[in-house]
Amino acid sequence: MSIDVNNESGTEVDEQAILDIARYALARMRIHPLSELSVIVVDTDAMEQLHIQWMDLPGPTDVMSFPMDELRPPAKDDEEPPQGLLGDIVLCPEVAKKQGEEAPTQHSMDEELQLLTVHGVLHLLGYDHEEPDEKAEMFGLQAAIVDGWRGERGLTGASPAPTVS
């Protein structure tokens, strides 16, 4: 799996954890190991510009996903996953820090960025949360991936609550 993490935000983030959880999420979703993903970490001004340009919404947001080849997980266990370019995930640590502090289960900015990375991966794979059934599926999968990743690393405590982007 080729995953690039590029921190342009000026804020120190745990880039290795972002890389690791993205790799874990893609493996868990059975995405071809030669697929490519880019994660870009930006400041609030850059995120606000992207949010306005692509969503026509004011202010910065926490995560945005820009799919390329519209890869999807294989439908069957014996089906070969397609290879391709997943696309870009853009994260904003300042928004993540605020969300982590305000969440019912307060957590760090880096924990929120890990959750948002999984959220972004799922969006790249075609998951959404516009409808209640879609939201339940996506957030359930998001929690399972984050919990699995945390469990493999022996991290204790509650996982961050699902983020709505």
Short mmCIF file of N, CA and C in Angstrom, two decimals, residues 29-118:
data_model
loop_
_atom_site.label_atom_id
_atom_site.label_comp_id
_atom_site.label_asym_id
_atom_site.label_seq_id
_atom_site.Cartn_x
_atom_site.Cartn_y
_atom_site.Cartn_z
N MET A 29 -10.55 -3.31 4.91
CA MET A 29 -11.57 -3.19 3.87
C MET A 29 -11.20 -3.99 2.62
N ARG A 30 -10.07 -4.69 2.66
CA ARG A 30 -9.61 -5.55 1.58
C ARG A 30 -9.35 -4.78 0.28
N ILE A 31 -8.69 -3.63 0.42
CA ILE A 31 -8.29 -2.84 -0.74
C ILE A 31 -6.95 -3.38 -1.23
N HIS A 32 -6.78 -3.43 -2.53
CA HIS A 32 -5.58 -4.01 -3.14
C HIS A 32 -4.32 -3.40 -2.52
N PRO A 33 -3.34 -4.23 -2.17
CA PRO A 33 -2.13 -3.72 -1.51
C PRO A 33 -1.28 -2.79 -2.37
N LEU A 34 -1.51 -2.73 -3.67
CA LEU A 34 -0.74 -1.82 -4.52
C LEU A 34 -1.50 -0.52 -4.82
N SER A 35 -2.62 -0.32 -4.14
CA SER A 35 -3.39 0.92 -4.32
C SER A 35 -2.65 2.08 -3.65
N GLU A 36 -3.03 3.29 -4.04
CA GLU A 36 -2.34 4.49 -3.54
C GLU A 36 -3.31 5.44 -2.87
N LEU A 37 -2.83 6.08 -1.80
CA LEU A 37 -3.60 7.04 -1.03
C LEU A 37 -2.70 8.20 -0.64
N SER A 38 -3.26 9.40 -0.63
CA SER A 38 -2.55 10.58 -0.17
C SER A 38 -3.33 11.21 0.97
N VAL A 39 -2.63 11.54 2.06
CA VAL A 39 -3.23 12.25 3.19
C VAL A 39 -2.50 13.57 3.35
N ILE A 40 -3.25 14.65 3.32
CA ILE A 40 -2.67 15.98 3.43
C ILE A 40 -3.23 16.64 4.69
N VAL A 41 -2.36 17.20 5.50
CA VAL A 41 -2.75 17.87 6.73
C VAL A 41 -2.56 19.36 6.50
N VAL A 42 -3.65 20.14 6.66
CA VAL A 42 -3.61 21.57 6.33
C VAL A 42 -4.09 22.41 7.51
N ASP A 43 -3.81 23.72 7.43
CA ASP A 43 -4.29 24.64 8.46
C ASP A 43 -5.74 25.05 8.17
N THR A 44 -6.31 25.82 9.08
CA THR A 44 -7.73 26.18 8.96
C THR A 44 -8.00 27.03 7.72
N ASP A 45 -7.08 27.91 7.35
CA ASP A 45 -7.31 28.75 6.17
C ASP A 45 -7.40 27.91 4.90
N ALA A 46 -6.47 26.97 4.75
CA ALA A 46 -6.49 26.10 3.56
C ALA A 46 -7.74 25.22 3.56
N MET A 47 -8.11 24.69 4.74
CA MET A 47 -9.30 23.84 4.81
C MET A 47 -10.56 24.63 4.51
N GLU A 48 -10.62 25.86 5.01
CA GLU A 48 -11.78 26.71 4.72
C GLU A 48 -11.92 26.95 3.22
N GLN A 49 -10.81 27.22 2.55
CA GLN A 49 -10.85 27.43 1.10
C GLN A 49 -11.37 26.19 0.37
N LEU A 50 -10.89 25.02 0.76
CA LEU A 50 -11.37 23.77 0.15
C LEU A 50 -12.85 23.55 0.43
N HIS A 51 -13.26 23.84 1.66
CA HIS A 51 -14.65 23.64 2.07
C HIS A 51 -15.59 24.54 1.26
N ILE A 52 -15.17 25.78 1.04
CA ILE A 52 -15.97 26.71 0.24
C ILE A 52 -15.97 26.27 -1.23
N GLN A 53 -14.78 25.96 -1.75
CA GLN A 53 -14.65 25.61 -3.17
C GLN A 53 -15.42 24.36 -3.54
N TRP A 54 -15.33 23.31 -2.72
CA TRP A 54 -15.89 22.02 -3.11
C TRP A 54 -17.26 21.72 -2.50
N MET A 55 -17.58 22.32 -1.36
CA MET A 55 -18.85 22.02 -0.70
C MET A 55 -19.77 23.24 -0.64
N ASP A 56 -19.23 24.40 -0.99
CA ASP A 56 -19.97 25.66 -0.91
C ASP A 56 -20.50 25.90 0.50
N LEU A 57 -19.65 25.56 1.48
CA LEU A 57 -19.99 25.74 2.89
C LEU A 57 -18.94 26.62 3.55
N PRO A 58 -19.37 27.51 4.46
CA PRO A 58 -18.41 28.43 5.10
C PRO A 58 -17.59 27.73 6.18
N GLY A 59 -16.45 28.30 6.47
CA GLY A 59 -15.61 27.86 7.57
C GLY A 59 -14.86 26.57 7.27
N PRO A 60 -13.86 26.29 8.11
CA PRO A 60 -13.10 25.05 7.93
C PRO A 60 -13.90 23.85 8.44
N THR A 61 -13.57 22.69 7.93
CA THR A 61 -14.17 21.45 8.41
C THR A 61 -13.04 20.54 8.89
N ASP A 62 -13.39 19.38 9.40
CA ASP A 62 -12.40 18.48 9.98
C ASP A 62 -11.69 17.60 8.96
N VAL A 63 -12.45 17.06 7.99
CA VAL A 63 -11.89 16.14 7.01
C VAL A 63 -12.66 16.27 5.70
N MET A 64 -11.93 16.17 4.61
CA MET A 64 -12.55 16.12 3.28
C MET A 64 -11.88 14.99 2.51
N SER A 65 -12.65 14.33 1.67
CA SER A 65 -12.15 13.23 0.85
C SER A 65 -12.39 13.53 -0.61
N PHE A 66 -11.37 13.25 -1.42
CA PHE A 66 -11.44 13.48 -2.86
C PHE A 66 -11.10 12.17 -3.57
N PRO A 67 -12.12 11.37 -3.91
CA PRO A 67 -11.86 10.07 -4.55
C PRO A 67 -11.34 10.22 -5.97
N MET A 68 -10.54 9.25 -6.38
CA MET A 68 -9.99 9.23 -7.74
C MET A 68 -10.63 8.10 -8.55
N ASP A 69 -10.22 6.87 -8.32
CA ASP A 69 -10.67 5.74 -9.13
C ASP A 69 -11.96 5.09 -8.62
N GLU A 70 -12.53 5.64 -7.56
CA GLU A 70 -13.77 5.11 -6.98
C GLU A 70 -13.67 3.62 -6.71
N LEU A 71 -12.59 3.22 -6.04
CA LEU A 71 -12.42 1.82 -5.65
C LEU A 71 -13.44 1.45 -4.59
N ARG A 72 -13.87 0.20 -4.62
CA ARG A 72 -14.81 -0.32 -3.63
C ARG A 72 -14.26 -1.62 -3.07
N PRO A 73 -14.60 -1.93 -1.83
CA PRO A 73 -14.17 -3.23 -1.29
C PRO A 73 -14.82 -4.36 -2.09
N PRO A 74 -14.12 -5.50 -2.22
CA PRO A 74 -14.71 -6.63 -2.94
C PRO A 74 -16.00 -7.09 -2.25
N ALA A 75 -16.98 -7.49 -3.05
CA ALA A 75 -18.27 -7.92 -2.51
C ALA A 75 -18.18 -9.30 -1.87
N LYS A 76 -17.28 -10.15 -2.38
CA LYS A 76 -17.16 -11.51 -1.87
C LYS A 76 -15.75 -11.74 -1.37
N ASP A 77 -15.63 -12.65 -0.38
CA ASP A 77 -14.32 -12.93 0.20
C ASP A 77 -13.32 -13.46 -0.80
N ASP A 78 -13.76 -14.20 -1.81
CA ASP A 78 -12.83 -14.78 -2.77
C ASP A 78 -12.61 -13.89 -3.99
N GLU A 79 -13.23 -12.73 -4.00
CA GLU A 79 -13.10 -11.80 -5.12
C GLU A 79 -11.80 -11.01 -4.99
N GLU A 80 -11.07 -10.86 -6.10
CA GLU A 80 -9.82 -10.10 -6.11
C GLU A 80 -10.13 -8.59 -6.07
N PRO A 81 -9.53 -7.85 -5.13
CA PRO A 81 -9.79 -6.41 -5.08
C PRO A 81 -9.13 -5.68 -6.25
N PRO A 82 -9.77 -4.64 -6.76
CA PRO A 82 -9.15 -3.87 -7.84
C PRO A 82 -8.02 -2.98 -7.29
N GLN A 83 -7.07 -2.69 -8.15
CA GLN A 83 -5.95 -1.82 -7.79
C GLN A 83 -6.19 -0.45 -8.40
N GLY A 84 -5.75 0.62 -7.72
CA GLY A 84 -5.88 1.94 -8.30
C GLY A 84 -5.51 3.04 -7.34
N LEU A 85 -5.88 4.25 -7.73
CA LEU A 85 -5.65 5.43 -6.91
C LEU A 85 -6.90 5.69 -6.09
N LEU A 86 -6.78 5.62 -4.78
CA LEU A 86 -7.93 5.89 -3.92
C LEU A 86 -8.30 7.37 -3.96
N GLY A 87 -7.32 8.23 -3.85
CA GLY A 87 -7.56 9.66 -3.85
C GLY A 87 -6.86 10.33 -2.69
N ASP A 88 -7.43 11.47 -2.26
CA ASP A 88 -6.82 12.29 -1.21
C ASP A 88 -7.76 12.44 -0.03
N ILE A 89 -7.17 12.42 1.15
CA ILE A 89 -7.87 12.78 2.38
C ILE A 89 -7.18 14.04 2.89
N VAL A 90 -7.96 15.06 3.22
CA VAL A 90 -7.42 16.29 3.77
C VAL A 90 -7.91 16.42 5.20
N LEU A 91 -6.98 16.61 6.13
CA LEU A 91 -7.28 16.72 7.57
C LEU A 91 -6.89 18.10 8.08
N CYS A 92 -7.64 18.58 9.07
CA CYS A 92 -7.33 19.86 9.69
C CYS A 92 -7.13 19.66 11.20
N PRO A 93 -5.88 19.71 11.68
CA PRO A 93 -5.63 19.43 13.09
C PRO A 93 -6.27 20.43 14.06
N GLU A 94 -6.38 21.70 13.65
CA GLU A 94 -6.99 22.67 14.57
C GLU A 94 -8.45 22.34 14.83
N VAL A 95 -9.17 21.94 13.79
CA VAL A 95 -10.57 21.53 13.96
C VAL A 95 -10.63 20.23 14.74
N ALA A 96 -9.72 19.31 14.45
CA ALA A 96 -9.68 18.03 15.17
C ALA A 96 -9.42 18.25 16.67
N LYS A 97 -8.54 19.17 17.00
CA LYS A 97 -8.23 19.46 18.41
C LYS A 97 -9.47 19.96 19.13
N LYS A 98 -10.18 20.88 18.51
CA LYS A 98 -11.40 21.44 19.11
C LYS A 98 -12.46 20.34 19.28
N GLN A 99 -12.64 19.52 18.25
CA GLN A 99 -13.63 18.44 18.34
C GLN A 99 -13.28 17.44 19.44
N GLY A 100 -12.00 17.09 19.55
CA GLY A 100 -11.57 16.17 20.60
C GLY A 100 -11.84 16.71 21.99
N GLU A 101 -11.61 18.01 22.17
CA GLU A 101 -11.84 18.65 23.47
C GLU A 101 -13.32 18.73 23.81
N GLU A 102 -14.16 18.90 22.78
CA GLU A 102 -15.60 19.08 22.99
C GLU A 102 -16.40 17.78 22.96
N ALA A 103 -15.75 16.68 22.59
CA ALA A 103 -16.45 15.39 22.49
C ALA A 103 -16.88 14.89 23.86
N PRO A 104 -17.97 14.12 23.92
CA PRO A 104 -18.41 13.54 25.20
C PRO A 104 -17.31 12.70 25.86
N THR A 105 -16.56 11.97 25.04
CA THR A 105 -15.41 11.22 25.54
C THR A 105 -14.16 12.00 25.11
N GLN A 106 -13.83 13.05 25.88
CA GLN A 106 -12.72 13.92 25.50
C GLN A 106 -11.50 13.10 25.12
N HIS A 107 -10.84 13.54 24.03
CA HIS A 107 -9.66 12.83 23.57
C HIS A 107 -8.74 13.81 22.87
N SER A 108 -7.55 13.34 22.57
CA SER A 108 -6.52 14.21 22.01
C SER A 108 -6.77 14.52 20.54
N MET A 109 -6.07 15.52 20.07
CA MET A 109 -6.12 15.89 18.66
C MET A 109 -5.67 14.71 17.80
N ASP A 110 -4.60 14.02 18.22
CA ASP A 110 -4.11 12.90 17.42
C ASP A 110 -5.12 11.76 17.37
N GLU A 111 -5.82 11.49 18.46
CA GLU A 111 -6.86 10.46 18.43
C GLU A 111 -7.98 10.86 17.49
N GLU A 112 -8.34 12.14 17.48
CA GLU A 112 -9.37 12.62 16.56
C GLU A 112 -8.90 12.52 15.12
N LEU A 113 -7.63 12.84 14.87
CA LEU A 113 -7.09 12.72 13.51
C LEU A 113 -7.09 11.26 13.04
N GLN A 114 -6.85 10.34 13.94
CA GLN A 114 -6.91 8.92 13.59
C GLN A 114 -8.33 8.54 13.18
N LEU A 115 -9.30 8.96 13.98
CA LEU A 115 -10.71 8.71 13.66
C LEU A 115 -11.08 9.34 12.32
N LEU A 116 -10.65 10.58 12.11
CA LEU A 116 -10.97 11.28 10.87
C LEU A 116 -10.30 10.63 9.66
N THR A 117 -9.13 10.05 9.86
CA THR A 117 -8.47 9.34 8.77
C THR A 117 -9.32 8.15 8.33
N VAL A 118 -9.82 7.38 9.28
CA VAL A 118 -10.69 6.25 8.95
C VAL A 118 -11.97 6.77 8.28
#
